Amino acid sequence: MDTQKEKSGWSDEELEASVDAYLKMLELELRGQTFRKSVENQLLREGPLSKRSASSVEYRMQNISAVMEELDLPRISGYVSAKNLGSGVISRIKKILAKKHTNALRKNIKRTAPSFSLRLVDAHQLQVCDAPLGILSPKQTSATVMRISRALSVKKWVEARSLGICEGCGQPAPFLNAKGEPFLEVHHVKHLVDGGTDRISNAVALCPNCHRRCHHSRDKDEFTKTLYTRIEGLSPE
Ligand SMILES: [Zn+2]
Ligand SMILES: [Zn+2]
């Protein structure tokens, strides 16, 4: 690697361009499509990384692999994790990933292979940067029909956290919705009508079966308890 340039410090734009390129290659790899790392490297240096050497870009990709590994996310197989980097760069890469990775990766869920480890997103990392605060006491706007306004961002965030995998049974969403996104229902573990909050610490993304199970099954209380132990960031209310 080019030590001199490493020392000179990478801008946020450069790091973001690196993460974008990494996720693009990862997506191709997960789809089983071929790409050439040397070509991607050159494209970056003809564009946003024009100040960097080929080896410096290569090393940055290895850094991103190291962060992906730490977060238990899939990695590009050809980039050996290089962990020898400052904690400042690590946390900046994490922040950029938190912004991007859920959307980029959920597209790649292999529906025939539910054991694929995408489930293991580090919810805590997301919380640090992106988590919506949600609503502590959702408004009840009508006495007859208890219409409860929900913070859309909480729903979106929980869907992103799930990466298209049901947080109840660990199986991929049963089908895609009209927009081509995995169909999961966002459920409030302590129901809104019972005074539960509309926050990510009280919301899970479930397949329709698990959702019905939480509401109607004989073992709904036991099943609900297992959600608290399995999903990081949930807290009983
Ligand atoms: Zn389920
Ligand atoms: Zn529900």
mmCIF file of C-alpha atoms and ligand atoms in Angstrom:
data_model
loop_
_atom_site.group_PDB
_atom_site.id
_atom_site.type_symbol
_atom_site.label_atom_id
_atom_site.label_comp_id
_atom_site.label_asym_id
_atom_site.label_seq_id
_atom_site.Cartn_x
_atom_site.Cartn_y
_atom_site.Cartn_z
ATOM 1 C CA MET A 1 0.000 0.000 0.000
ATOM 2 C CA ASP A 2 1.038 3.575 -0.406
ATOM 3 C CA THR A 3 1.771 4.609 3.148
ATOM 4 C CA GLN A 4 2.223 8.248 2.313
ATOM 5 C CA LYS A 5 -1.230 8.557 0.840
ATOM 6 C CA GLU A 6 -2.807 6.548 3.635
ATOM 7 C CA LYS A 7 -1.414 9.050 6.063
ATOM 8 C CA SER A 8 -2.772 11.951 4.130
ATOM 9 C CA GLY A 9 -6.312 11.018 5.195
ATOM 10 C CA TRP A 10 -9.332 10.069 3.153
ATOM 11 C CA SER A 11 -12.263 12.398 2.756
ATOM 12 C CA ASP A 12 -15.823 11.267 3.470
ATOM 13 C CA GLU A 13 -16.516 11.417 -0.255
ATOM 14 C CA GLU A 14 -13.634 9.079 -0.988
ATOM 15 C CA LEU A 15 -14.703 6.608 1.681
ATOM 16 C CA GLU A 16 -18.280 6.711 0.471
ATOM 17 C CA ALA A 17 -17.214 6.073 -3.124
ATOM 18 C CA SER A 18 -15.200 3.087 -1.882
ATOM 19 C CA VAL A 19 -18.150 1.677 0.057
ATOM 20 C CA ASP A 20 -20.435 2.168 -2.953
ATOM 21 C CA ALA A 21 -18.022 0.282 -5.188
ATOM 22 C CA TYR A 22 -17.656 -2.466 -2.589
ATOM 23 C CA LEU A 23 -21.403 -2.947 -2.230
ATOM 24 C CA LYS A 24 -21.812 -2.957 -5.997
ATOM 25 C CA MET A 25 -19.236 -5.723 -6.343
ATOM 26 C CA LEU A 26 -20.740 -7.624 -3.428
ATOM 27 C CA GLU A 27 -24.127 -7.490 -5.063
ATOM 28 C CA LEU A 28 -22.667 -8.907 -8.278
ATOM 29 C CA GLU A 29 -20.859 -11.638 -6.382
ATOM 30 C CA LEU A 30 -23.949 -12.623 -4.411
ATOM 31 C CA ARG A 31 -25.888 -12.844 -7.657
ATOM 32 C CA GLY A 32 -23.220 -15.083 -9.085
ATOM 33 C CA GLN A 33 -22.209 -12.543 -11.726
ATOM 34 C CA THR A 34 -18.621 -11.955 -12.662
ATOM 35 C CA PHE A 35 -16.688 -8.746 -12.280
ATOM 36 C CA ARG A 36 -13.040 -7.762 -12.270
ATOM 37 C CA LYS A 37 -11.707 -6.065 -9.217
ATOM 38 C CA SER A 38 -8.900 -4.487 -11.211
ATOM 39 C CA VAL A 39 -11.437 -2.834 -13.520
ATOM 40 C CA GLU A 40 -13.484 -1.514 -10.596
ATOM 41 C CA ASN A 41 -10.290 -0.272 -8.989
ATOM 42 C CA GLN A 42 -9.355 1.598 -12.154
ATOM 43 C CA LEU A 43 -12.842 3.088 -12.528
ATOM 44 C CA LEU A 44 -12.571 4.471 -9.013
ATOM 45 C CA ARG A 45 -9.199 6.022 -9.755
ATOM 46 C CA GLU A 46 -10.517 7.586 -12.931
ATOM 47 C CA GLY A 47 -13.314 9.093 -10.853
ATOM 48 C CA PRO A 48 -13.668 9.956 -7.180
ATOM 49 C CA LEU A 49 -10.389 8.348 -6.076
ATOM 50 C CA SER A 50 -8.145 10.073 -8.589
ATOM 51 C CA LYS A 51 -5.639 10.975 -5.866
ATOM 52 C CA ARG A 52 -5.138 7.355 -4.819
ATOM 53 C CA SER A 53 -2.912 4.565 -6.020
ATOM 54 C CA ALA A 54 -4.205 1.147 -7.095
ATOM 55 C CA SER A 55 -2.735 -0.499 -4.000
ATOM 56 C CA SER A 56 -4.218 2.143 -1.754
ATOM 57 C CA VAL A 57 -7.704 1.531 -3.210
ATOM 58 C CA GLU A 58 -7.180 -2.232 -2.889
ATOM 59 C CA TYR A 59 -6.222 -1.815 0.742
ATOM 60 C CA ARG A 60 -9.306 0.306 1.402
ATOM 61 C CA MET A 61 -11.493 -2.476 0.024
ATOM 62 C CA GLN A 62 -9.800 -4.873 2.438
ATOM 63 C CA ASN A 63 -10.588 -2.452 5.263
ATOM 64 C CA ILE A 64 -14.247 -2.488 4.257
ATOM 65 C CA SER A 65 -14.132 -6.304 4.251
ATOM 66 C CA ALA A 66 -12.814 -6.164 7.814
ATOM 67 C CA VAL A 67 -15.693 -3.946 8.905
ATOM 68 C CA MET A 68 -18.217 -6.176 7.129
ATOM 69 C CA GLU A 69 -16.718 -9.167 8.916
ATOM 70 C CA GLU A 70 -16.947 -7.417 12.268
ATOM 71 C CA LEU A 71 -20.629 -6.654 11.609
ATOM 72 C CA ASP A 72 -21.211 -10.279 10.561
ATOM 73 C CA LEU A 73 -22.297 -9.192 7.106
ATOM 74 C CA PRO A 74 -21.416 -10.934 3.841
ATOM 75 C CA ARG A 75 -18.109 -9.981 2.254
ATOM 76 C CA ILE A 76 -16.541 -10.100 -1.165
ATOM 77 C CA SER A 77 -14.531 -13.298 -1.096
ATOM 78 C CA GLY A 78 -11.530 -11.877 -2.929
ATOM 79 C CA TYR A 79 -10.753 -9.150 -0.423
ATOM 80 C CA VAL A 80 -8.933 -10.440 2.613
ATOM 81 C CA SER A 81 -9.937 -8.471 5.693
ATOM 82 C CA ALA A 82 -7.309 -5.931 6.634
ATOM 83 C CA LYS A 83 -7.963 -4.792 10.155
ATOM 84 C CA ASN A 84 -4.928 -2.669 10.632
ATOM 85 C CA LEU A 85 -6.604 0.708 10.381
ATOM 86 C CA GLY A 86 -7.417 3.523 12.743
ATOM 87 C CA SER A 87 -10.629 3.389 14.734
ATOM 88 C CA GLY A 88 -11.600 6.714 13.167
ATOM 89 C CA VAL A 89 -11.686 5.172 9.710
ATOM 90 C CA ILE A 90 -13.526 2.096 11.044
ATOM 91 C CA SER A 91 -16.293 4.158 12.580
ATOM 92 C CA ARG A 92 -16.572 6.331 9.467
ATOM 93 C CA ILE A 93 -16.905 3.230 7.281
ATOM 94 C CA LYS A 94 -19.526 1.870 9.699
ATOM 95 C CA LYS A 95 -21.502 5.068 9.508
ATOM 96 C CA ILE A 96 -21.495 5.013 5.719
ATOM 97 C CA LEU A 97 -22.491 1.329 5.753
ATOM 98 C CA ALA A 98 -25.278 1.978 8.214
ATOM 99 C CA LYS A 99 -26.656 4.496 5.747
ATOM 100 C CA LYS A 100 -26.436 2.159 2.794
ATOM 101 C CA HIS A 101 -26.006 -1.463 3.564
ATOM 102 C CA THR A 102 -29.480 -2.560 4.516
ATOM 103 C CA ASN A 103 -30.995 -1.344 1.288
ATOM 104 C CA ALA A 104 -28.147 -2.673 -0.783
ATOM 105 C CA LEU A 105 -28.071 -6.055 0.882
ATOM 106 C CA ARG A 106 -31.720 -6.828 1.261
ATOM 107 C CA LYS A 107 -31.964 -6.960 -2.512
ATOM 108 C CA ASN A 108 -29.586 -9.891 -2.369
ATOM 109 C CA ILE A 109 -31.459 -12.179 -0.082
ATOM 110 C CA LYS A 110 -31.383 -15.566 -1.651
ATOM 111 C CA ARG A 111 -34.932 -16.663 -1.202
ATOM 112 C CA THR A 112 -34.091 -20.305 -1.644
ATOM 113 C CA ALA A 113 -31.365 -20.214 0.984
ATOM 114 C CA PRO A 114 -32.803 -18.966 4.260
ATOM 115 C CA SER A 115 -29.667 -19.977 6.140
ATOM 116 C CA PHE A 116 -27.849 -17.146 4.396
ATOM 117 C CA SER A 117 -26.495 -15.014 7.186
ATOM 118 C CA LEU A 118 -27.977 -11.667 6.184
ATOM 119 C CA ARG A 119 -30.153 -11.852 9.287
ATOM 120 C CA LEU A 120 -27.183 -10.828 11.336
ATOM 121 C CA VAL A 121 -27.261 -7.118 10.789
ATOM 122 C CA ASP A 122 -25.856 -5.221 13.703
ATOM 123 C CA ALA A 123 -28.887 -3.302 14.815
ATOM 124 C CA HIS A 124 -26.845 -1.364 17.305
ATOM 125 C CA GLN A 125 -24.692 0.112 14.574
ATOM 126 C CA LEU A 126 -27.813 1.273 12.805
ATOM 127 C CA GLN A 127 -29.254 2.756 15.954
ATOM 128 C CA VAL A 128 -26.245 4.945 16.506
ATOM 129 C CA CYS A 129 -26.663 6.740 13.212
ATOM 130 C CA ASP A 130 -30.086 6.267 11.811
ATOM 131 C CA ALA A 131 -32.652 5.115 14.299
ATOM 132 C CA PRO A 132 -35.795 7.211 14.357
ATOM 133 C CA LEU A 133 -36.915 8.215 17.822
ATOM 134 C CA GLY A 134 -40.476 7.172 17.109
ATOM 135 C CA ILE A 135 -43.465 8.120 19.180
ATOM 136 C CA LEU A 136 -43.782 7.514 22.890
ATOM 137 C CA SER A 137 -47.552 7.795 23.084
ATOM 138 C CA PRO A 138 -49.132 7.318 19.667
ATOM 139 C CA LYS A 139 -52.099 9.613 19.209
ATOM 140 C CA GLN A 140 -55.599 8.231 19.526
ATOM 141 C CA THR A 141 -57.584 10.397 17.164
ATOM 142 C CA SER A 142 -61.022 8.841 17.393
ATOM 143 C CA ALA A 143 -63.000 7.367 20.247
ATOM 144 C CA THR A 144 -64.815 4.773 18.209
ATOM 145 C CA VAL A 145 -62.165 3.689 15.782
ATOM 146 C CA MET A 146 -58.898 3.844 17.605
ATOM 147 C CA ARG A 147 -56.918 5.256 14.760
ATOM 148 C CA ILE A 148 -53.357 5.343 15.772
ATOM 149 C CA SER A 149 -50.927 7.402 13.795
ATOM 150 C CA ARG A 150 -47.729 5.587 13.233
ATOM 151 C CA ALA A 151 -44.349 7.023 12.507
ATOM 152 C CA LEU A 152 -43.597 5.778 9.024
ATOM 153 C CA SER A 153 -39.886 5.987 9.630
ATOM 154 C CA VAL A 154 -40.127 3.406 12.424
ATOM 155 C CA LYS A 155 -41.837 1.001 10.042
ATOM 156 C CA LYS A 156 -39.216 1.622 7.370
ATOM 157 C CA TRP A 157 -36.381 1.245 9.816
ATOM 158 C CA VAL A 158 -37.645 -2.046 11.217
ATOM 159 C CA GLU A 159 -38.169 -3.384 7.704
ATOM 160 C CA ALA A 160 -34.599 -2.447 6.905
ATOM 161 C CA ARG A 161 -33.344 -4.106 10.094
ATOM 162 C CA SER A 162 -35.052 -7.346 9.109
ATOM 163 C CA LEU A 163 -33.316 -7.462 5.711
ATOM 164 C CA GLY A 164 -36.380 -9.243 4.394
ATOM 165 C CA ILE A 165 -36.151 -12.083 6.902
ATOM 166 C CA CYS A 166 -39.020 -12.641 9.352
ATOM 167 C CA GLU A 167 -37.826 -11.722 12.826
ATOM 168 C CA GLY A 168 -40.150 -14.350 14.281
ATOM 169 C CA CYS A 169 -39.192 -17.538 12.436
ATOM 170 C CA GLY A 170 -36.040 -16.528 10.570
ATOM 171 C CA GLN A 171 -37.483 -17.451 7.178
ATOM 172 C CA PRO A 172 -37.403 -15.130 4.165
ATOM 173 C CA ALA A 173 -40.527 -13.054 3.524
ATOM 174 C CA PRO A 174 -43.077 -15.318 1.782
ATOM 175 C CA PHE A 175 -43.401 -13.094 -1.286
ATOM 176 C CA LEU A 176 -42.460 -9.726 -2.730
ATOM 177 C CA ASN A 177 -44.870 -6.813 -2.653
ATOM 178 C CA ALA A 178 -45.897 -4.789 -5.706
ATOM 179 C CA LYS A 179 -42.709 -2.727 -5.415
ATOM 180 C CA GLY A 180 -40.602 -5.874 -5.422
ATOM 181 C CA GLU A 181 -39.739 -5.601 -1.733
ATOM 182 C CA PRO A 182 -39.955 -8.514 0.717
ATOM 183 C CA PHE A 183 -43.446 -8.582 2.257
ATOM 184 C CA LEU A 184 -43.290 -8.457 6.052
ATOM 185 C CA GLU A 185 -45.706 -6.876 8.517
ATOM 186 C CA VAL A 186 -44.483 -4.548 11.232
ATOM 187 C CA HIS A 187 -45.925 -5.607 14.569
ATOM 188 C CA HIS A 188 -45.767 -3.736 17.871
ATOM 189 C CA VAL A 189 -44.686 -6.224 20.491
ATOM 190 C CA LYS A 190 -46.661 -4.382 23.142
ATOM 191 C CA HIS A 191 -49.697 -3.483 21.085
ATOM 192 C CA LEU A 192 -50.356 0.194 20.405
ATOM 193 C CA VAL A 193 -53.892 -0.147 21.752
ATOM 194 C CA ASP A 194 -52.407 -1.362 25.035
ATOM 195 C CA GLY A 195 -50.237 1.726 25.265
ATOM 196 C CA GLY A 196 -47.173 0.349 23.507
ATOM 197 C CA THR A 197 -44.853 2.891 21.941
ATOM 198 C CA ASP A 198 -44.206 3.295 18.240
ATOM 199 C CA ARG A 199 -40.485 2.941 18.540
ATOM 200 C CA ILE A 200 -37.978 0.516 17.041
ATOM 201 C CA SER A 201 -37.474 -0.988 20.505
ATOM 202 C CA ASN A 202 -41.110 -2.135 20.390
ATOM 203 C CA ALA A 203 -41.489 -3.123 16.743
ATOM 204 C CA VAL A 204 -40.646 -6.234 14.758
ATOM 205 C CA ALA A 205 -41.000 -7.261 11.113
ATOM 206 C CA LEU A 206 -42.903 -10.537 10.839
ATOM 207 C CA CYS A 207 -44.207 -12.844 8.156
ATOM 208 C CA PRO A 208 -48.026 -13.060 8.173
ATOM 209 C CA ASN A 209 -47.982 -16.407 10.008
ATOM 210 C CA CYS A 210 -45.771 -15.185 12.835
ATOM 211 C CA HIS A 211 -47.791 -11.984 13.017
ATOM 212 C CA ARG A 212 -51.028 -13.949 13.468
ATOM 213 C CA ARG A 213 -49.253 -16.125 15.979
ATOM 214 C CA CYS A 214 -48.413 -13.067 18.105
ATOM 215 C CA HIS A 215 -52.061 -12.040 18.136
ATOM 216 C CA HIS A 216 -54.079 -15.224 18.086
ATOM 217 C CA SER A 217 -52.082 -18.279 19.074
ATOM 218 C CA ARG A 218 -52.338 -20.290 22.215
ATOM 219 C CA ASP A 219 -48.627 -19.706 22.874
ATOM 220 C CA LYS A 220 -48.624 -16.000 21.952
ATOM 221 C CA ASP A 221 -47.108 -14.895 25.269
ATOM 222 C CA GLU A 222 -44.266 -17.411 25.115
ATOM 223 C CA PHE A 223 -43.674 -16.659 21.445
ATOM 224 C CA THR A 224 -43.592 -12.916 22.154
ATOM 225 C CA LYS A 225 -41.046 -13.470 24.926
ATOM 226 C CA THR A 226 -38.702 -15.206 22.518
ATOM 227 C CA LEU A 227 -38.699 -12.063 20.358
ATOM 228 C CA TYR A 228 -37.173 -10.088 23.214
ATOM 229 C CA THR A 229 -34.361 -12.592 23.628
ATOM 230 C CA ARG A 230 -33.607 -12.951 19.933
ATOM 231 C CA ILE A 231 -33.824 -9.436 18.554
ATOM 232 C CA GLU A 232 -31.213 -6.988 19.659
ATOM 233 C CA GLY A 233 -32.580 -3.580 20.547
ATOM 234 C CA LEU A 234 -36.053 -4.693 21.616
ATOM 235 C CA SER A 235 -37.043 -3.854 25.164
ATOM 236 C CA PRO A 236 -40.132 -4.978 27.062
ATOM 237 C CA GLU A 237 -42.609 -2.225 27.833
HETATM 238 ZN ZN ZN B 1 -42.287 -15.738 10.513
HETATM 239 ZN ZN ZN B 2 -49.528 -6.943 15.267
#
